[in-house]
Amino acid sequence: MTKKVCVIPGDDASPEAVLNGVSVLKSMEMDVDWLVLPSGEEGLAQHGDKWAQVCRDAIDACDTTWFGSTGGKTPVLQYLRWGKQTYANLRPVKYMAGVRSPLARPEGIDFVIVRENFEDLYVGIEGDLEVLKPLGLRGSRQDGAPIPETGGKFAIKIITEAVTRRIVEYGCELALQRKAQGYSGRVTVATKHNVLPQTDGLFRKVAADVASKYPDLQYENFIVDDFARRLVAEPHRLDVVILPNLYGDILSDEAAALVGGLGVAPSGCYGDNFAYFESVHGSAPDIAGQHVINPTATMLSAAMMLRYLEMPEEADRLEGAIAAVYAEGKVLTRDQGGDASTEAFCDAVRSKL
Ligand code: IPM
Ligand code: MG
């Protein structure tokens, strides 16, 4: 059956990556209908207040969404995550030969970050300290001193047992699948349970409990700052890394740096009935209009999308073509030490398909 893909080009430099990526994918002549929306800027100009609804309707009309990064002009990220319940944010961290890494030996780095996508500080509940005053709270880490009553703000961090259980189960199932393909079956969780024994303590406790039901996996837990060091010092030993939302956001950028930076870091957000795909990077307003954005992250996200659409051979074909361009090392974008335009890089990929 023909698959339907909604393409949201996003804002700033992102449409340059996405639209060129679309032309590469179209040249693969797959059984796919592409519903390509305008960029954030054009969408706002054309549809005004209705723009968000136009995006939501297009998302709902398709099997999946290929999403360009947004700087705010494309107001549907909330819908794709919370609205469509895509709770598991998968961020593969895999070194490709020829990509520029700051490490001496990046070869063989190949793990996946599974970031919880809903909770933690991302519930977005903040306010004036005055709001907390009637609660008479005391900080457990400040020798029980009362917290300041005025002159600042607070943010709320929420961790629930159910959402934690679901993300850790997701990560463990992924680790089992990977183990069947020859990976180590190591599951690593990082939390700040020493300072946050309730919230991160709960995440850690639930993670250990879930992991105990998977005797074929090796489970480990680190304090997150220690893990940030390990991520750089010994990335080769990692396989599946499961993180609460905020640490997952921060450390997936750090992890991307190990294997070539944000220009090559793909991602997919999966729920039970829907998934969408986006690069890890933002909309790069500083290079908008210059046609120098590296479309690799966007196209590798599309390869994840093709696997989700049950087109694994096409996914391999696309990844293989991208890898071949890096292996040859002749056509590289600026972030990789070359001077190729986004278009020239996509042409090179097309020639390797
Ligand atoms: C990401 C981004 C987003 C996030 C921003 C744009 C809200 O940093 O996908 O990693 O924090 O989730
Ligand atoms: Mg981020």
XYZ file of C-alpha atoms and ligand atoms in Angstrom:
366
model
C 0.000 0.000 0.000
C 1.242 3.496 -0.829
C 2.636 5.240 2.265
C 1.801 8.851 2.902
C 4.478 11.106 4.371
C 3.804 14.595 5.659
C 6.881 16.789 5.186
C 7.133 19.880 7.369
C 10.191 21.796 6.169
C 10.460 23.894 9.341
C 12.081 27.266 9.876
C 15.233 29.246 9.088
C 17.898 27.020 7.453
C 15.934 23.829 7.984
C 13.854 23.939 4.753
C 17.123 23.997 2.781
C 18.041 20.634 4.325
C 14.563 19.121 4.203
C 13.520 20.164 0.684
C 16.807 19.019 -0.817
C 16.427 15.804 1.155
C 12.931 15.353 -0.273
C 14.307 15.617 -3.787
C 16.848 12.870 -2.971
C 14.125 10.623 -1.571
C 11.810 11.321 -4.486
C 14.552 10.213 -6.857
C 14.435 6.785 -5.153
C 11.023 6.249 -6.762
C 9.432 4.573 -3.773
C 5.775 3.844 -3.279
C 5.326 7.017 -1.225
C 3.023 10.025 -1.537
C 4.751 13.180 -0.309
C 2.578 15.874 1.244
C 5.057 18.761 1.428
C 3.923 21.787 3.435
C 5.388 25.281 3.064
C 8.209 26.490 5.314
C 7.261 28.092 8.623
C 7.654 31.574 7.209
C 5.584 30.892 4.084
C 3.009 28.927 6.061
C 2.465 31.828 8.433
C 2.210 34.291 5.555
C -0.271 32.079 3.651
C -2.408 30.794 6.505
C -1.929 33.214 9.402
C -3.766 31.977 12.501
C -4.828 28.794 10.729
C -1.243 27.656 10.095
C -1.003 25.410 13.156
C -4.268 23.718 12.194
C -3.060 23.241 8.607
C 0.005 21.425 9.980
C -2.031 19.305 12.392
C -4.474 18.267 9.659
C -1.617 17.308 7.338
C 0.056 15.281 10.105
C -3.199 13.451 10.807
C -3.756 12.698 7.110
C -0.441 10.837 6.754
C 1.292 7.687 8.053
C 4.221 9.639 9.459
C 5.849 13.070 9.512
C 9.297 14.143 8.410
C 9.824 17.246 10.468
C 12.278 20.081 9.872
C 13.580 21.939 12.909
C 11.512 24.804 14.162
C 12.501 28.145 15.606
C 8.880 28.864 16.494
C 7.292 29.726 13.128
C 6.097 26.119 12.799
C 4.065 25.685 15.968
C 3.477 21.924 15.968
C 6.298 20.343 17.945
C 3.999 20.088 20.980
C 1.397 18.340 18.849
C 3.898 15.848 17.432
C 5.203 14.964 20.894
C 2.383 15.316 23.420
C -0.554 15.419 21.000
C 0.526 12.284 19.151
C 1.985 10.664 22.300
C 5.443 9.979 20.879
C 7.032 9.111 24.201
C 10.308 7.555 23.085
C 12.871 9.818 21.466
C 15.513 7.646 19.795
C 18.814 9.267 18.968
C 21.306 6.924 17.332
C 24.961 7.850 17.882
C 26.913 6.025 15.213
C 30.235 6.924 13.686
C 30.461 6.968 9.889
C 33.928 6.743 8.311
C 35.020 10.079 6.850
C 32.991 12.217 9.237
C 34.956 14.762 11.291
C 35.170 13.781 14.969
C 37.192 15.416 17.763
C 38.132 11.934 19.026
C 41.306 10.132 17.953
C 39.458 6.824 17.518
C 35.750 7.339 16.858
C 35.521 4.178 14.722
C 33.052 1.705 16.136
C 31.034 4.131 18.284
C 27.509 2.824 17.834
C 24.877 3.309 20.507
C 21.372 4.731 20.868
C 20.078 7.295 23.325
C 16.485 6.650 24.357
C 15.212 9.921 25.739
C 11.964 10.104 27.695
C 9.943 12.704 25.800
C 7.128 13.979 28.067
C 8.028 14.621 31.660
C 10.784 16.030 33.808
C 11.265 19.810 33.641
C 9.641 19.739 30.191
C 6.145 19.810 31.651
C 6.817 23.542 31.505
C 5.377 24.537 34.861
C 7.203 27.600 36.130
C 6.225 30.579 38.194
C 7.059 33.231 40.748
C 8.457 32.056 44.060
C 5.578 33.896 45.779
C 3.256 31.128 44.529
C 5.089 28.613 46.727
C 4.984 30.779 49.839
C 1.808 29.281 51.368
C 3.338 25.805 51.086
C 6.122 26.667 53.527
C 8.581 24.401 51.689
C 12.067 23.732 52.965
C 14.953 22.708 50.744
C 16.242 19.272 51.722
C 19.666 20.140 50.331
C 20.117 23.439 52.132
C 20.228 22.081 55.636
C 16.462 22.401 55.790
C 16.605 26.178 55.353
C 13.360 27.646 54.026
C 13.488 28.399 50.330
C 13.482 32.098 49.375
C 9.945 33.483 49.319
C 10.423 36.248 46.781
C 12.797 37.568 44.188
C 12.900 34.566 41.862
C 11.209 31.779 39.940
C 10.678 28.054 40.269
C 10.267 25.194 37.796
C 8.582 21.869 38.437
C 10.132 18.534 37.608
C 7.698 15.635 37.291
C 8.650 11.970 37.070
C 5.873 9.376 37.139
C 6.188 5.667 37.595
C 4.053 4.782 34.554
C 5.882 6.973 32.059
C 9.262 5.886 33.412
C 8.291 2.232 33.202
C 7.155 2.651 29.616
C 10.367 4.341 28.450
C 12.622 1.856 30.215
C 10.651 -1.073 28.789
C 10.978 0.514 25.377
C 14.748 0.839 25.832
C 15.109 -2.734 27.105
C 13.110 -4.134 24.180
C 15.339 -2.167 21.828
C 18.436 -3.542 23.583
C 17.110 -7.094 23.126
C 16.540 -6.490 19.417
C 20.029 -5.045 19.093
C 21.521 -7.924 21.041
C 20.024 -10.300 18.493
C 22.002 -8.349 15.891
C 25.268 -8.729 17.805
C 25.319 -5.685 20.097
C 26.344 -6.069 23.739
C 22.928 -5.830 25.405
C 24.177 -3.250 27.872
C 21.543 -0.848 29.165
C 22.830 2.320 30.810
C 20.667 4.718 32.823
C 21.883 8.028 34.270
C 20.145 9.997 36.990
C 20.984 12.580 39.670
C 19.469 10.444 42.411
C 21.953 11.623 45.031
C 20.561 15.174 44.888
C 17.036 14.328 43.705
C 16.230 11.127 45.602
C 12.498 11.500 44.976
C 12.210 12.323 41.268
C 15.417 10.861 39.864
C 15.353 8.319 42.660
C 12.015 7.089 41.312
C 13.325 6.954 37.749
C 16.304 4.931 38.964
C 14.219 2.567 41.064
C 11.721 1.875 38.280
C 14.563 1.432 35.761
C 16.282 -1.144 37.961
C 12.978 -2.924 38.505
C 12.192 -3.112 34.784
C 15.761 -4.149 33.942
C 15.593 -6.991 36.471
C 12.965 -8.581 34.215
C 15.479 -8.759 31.368
C 18.118 -11.266 32.502
C 19.738 -11.252 29.050
C 20.656 -7.583 29.366
C 23.406 -6.043 31.479
C 22.012 -3.122 33.437
C 24.035 -0.247 34.897
C 23.212 3.116 36.447
C 25.482 6.154 36.851
C 25.095 9.579 38.383
C 24.519 11.820 35.399
C 27.573 14.070 35.742
C 29.797 11.006 35.982
C 27.990 9.614 32.958
C 28.647 12.828 30.987
C 32.368 12.129 31.484
C 32.032 8.437 30.579
C 30.186 9.382 27.416
C 33.339 11.104 26.183
C 35.910 8.805 27.828
C 34.454 5.427 26.884
C 31.685 5.776 24.287
C 32.568 2.473 22.614
C 31.182 0.404 25.462
C 27.698 1.920 25.245
C 24.762 0.209 23.567
C 21.386 1.527 24.769
C 21.339 4.606 27.017
C 18.022 5.483 28.656
C 17.700 9.016 30.037
C 15.092 11.281 31.607
C 14.036 14.118 29.309
C 16.418 16.933 30.255
C 19.570 14.815 30.517
C 18.579 13.129 27.272
C 18.269 16.487 25.544
C 21.613 17.759 26.818
C 23.600 14.554 26.449
C 22.299 13.782 22.965
C 23.935 16.993 21.744
C 27.126 16.007 23.587
C 26.983 12.518 22.091
C 26.434 13.956 18.605
C 29.701 15.867 18.954
C 31.586 12.559 19.316
C 30.491 11.339 15.912
C 30.601 14.480 13.786
C 28.299 17.017 15.361
C 24.702 18.063 14.972
C 24.962 18.126 11.189
C 24.915 14.334 11.147
C 22.713 13.450 14.170
C 19.290 11.943 13.338
C 16.346 11.241 15.607
C 12.905 9.681 15.686
C 10.098 10.042 18.225
C 7.938 6.941 18.618
C 4.606 6.310 20.265
C 2.400 3.243 20.188
C 0.526 4.318 17.049
C 2.573 7.069 15.499
C 6.140 8.206 14.970
C 7.785 11.243 13.438
C 11.363 11.968 12.439
C 13.556 15.023 12.864
C 17.229 15.914 13.096
C 18.621 16.580 16.589
C 19.750 20.067 15.555
C 17.740 23.274 15.730
C 16.742 25.549 12.844
C 20.214 27.175 12.552
C 19.048 30.782 11.943
C 22.692 31.917 11.715
C 23.182 30.111 8.400
C 19.666 30.525 6.948
C 19.602 31.334 3.247
C 23.256 30.381 2.693
C 22.632 26.837 1.402
C 25.405 25.431 3.570
C 23.375 23.470 6.127
C 24.447 19.818 6.285
C 21.393 17.750 5.245
C 22.884 14.492 6.588
C 21.020 14.589 9.918
C 17.771 15.212 8.078
C 18.354 12.408 5.575
C 19.504 9.922 8.220
C 16.263 10.751 10.071
C 14.453 9.928 6.837
C 16.239 6.569 6.748
C 14.852 5.870 10.248
C 11.462 6.868 8.861
C 11.744 4.403 5.977
C 12.450 1.620 8.480
C 9.377 2.676 10.445
C 7.390 2.494 7.176
C 8.689 -1.053 6.759
C 10.960 -0.191 3.867
C 14.243 -1.470 5.340
C 15.938 -2.011 1.987
C 15.260 1.558 0.947
C 16.568 2.742 4.323
C 19.782 0.753 3.792
C 20.087 2.145 0.309
C 19.822 5.743 1.508
C 22.215 5.220 4.440
C 24.628 3.407 2.147
C 24.666 6.297 -0.318
C 25.305 8.837 2.450
C 28.085 6.657 3.913
C 29.652 6.330 0.453
C 29.830 10.122 0.074
C 31.634 10.424 3.429
C 33.924 7.491 2.704
C 34.984 9.198 -0.512
C 35.400 12.507 1.303
C 35.244 14.698 -1.807
C 31.914 16.428 -1.341
C 31.580 17.691 2.220
C 29.675 20.561 3.758
C 31.332 23.323 5.754
C 30.784 21.711 9.187
C 32.755 18.691 7.898
C 35.663 20.746 6.622
C 34.494 21.020 3.009
C 32.876 23.776 0.990
C 30.053 21.923 -0.741
C 26.597 23.473 -0.704
C 23.599 21.614 0.648
C 22.504 21.007 -2.955
C 25.921 19.690 -4.017
C 25.989 17.276 -1.092
C 22.518 15.992 -1.990
C 23.576 15.591 -5.631
C 26.530 13.501 -4.450
C 24.219 11.309 -2.363
C 21.859 10.908 -5.310
C 24.739 9.761 -7.494
C 25.527 6.974 -4.982
C 21.992 5.613 -4.627
C 15.543 18.753 20.815
C 15.385 20.231 20.976
C 14.030 20.523 21.562
C 13.962 19.839 22.907
C 13.680 22.004 21.691
C 13.692 22.702 20.352
C 12.357 22.212 22.398
O 16.404 20.724 21.765
O 14.694 18.139 20.148
O 16.497 18.202 21.331
O 14.489 20.331 23.892
O 13.399 18.759 22.958
Mg 18.004 19.351 22.037
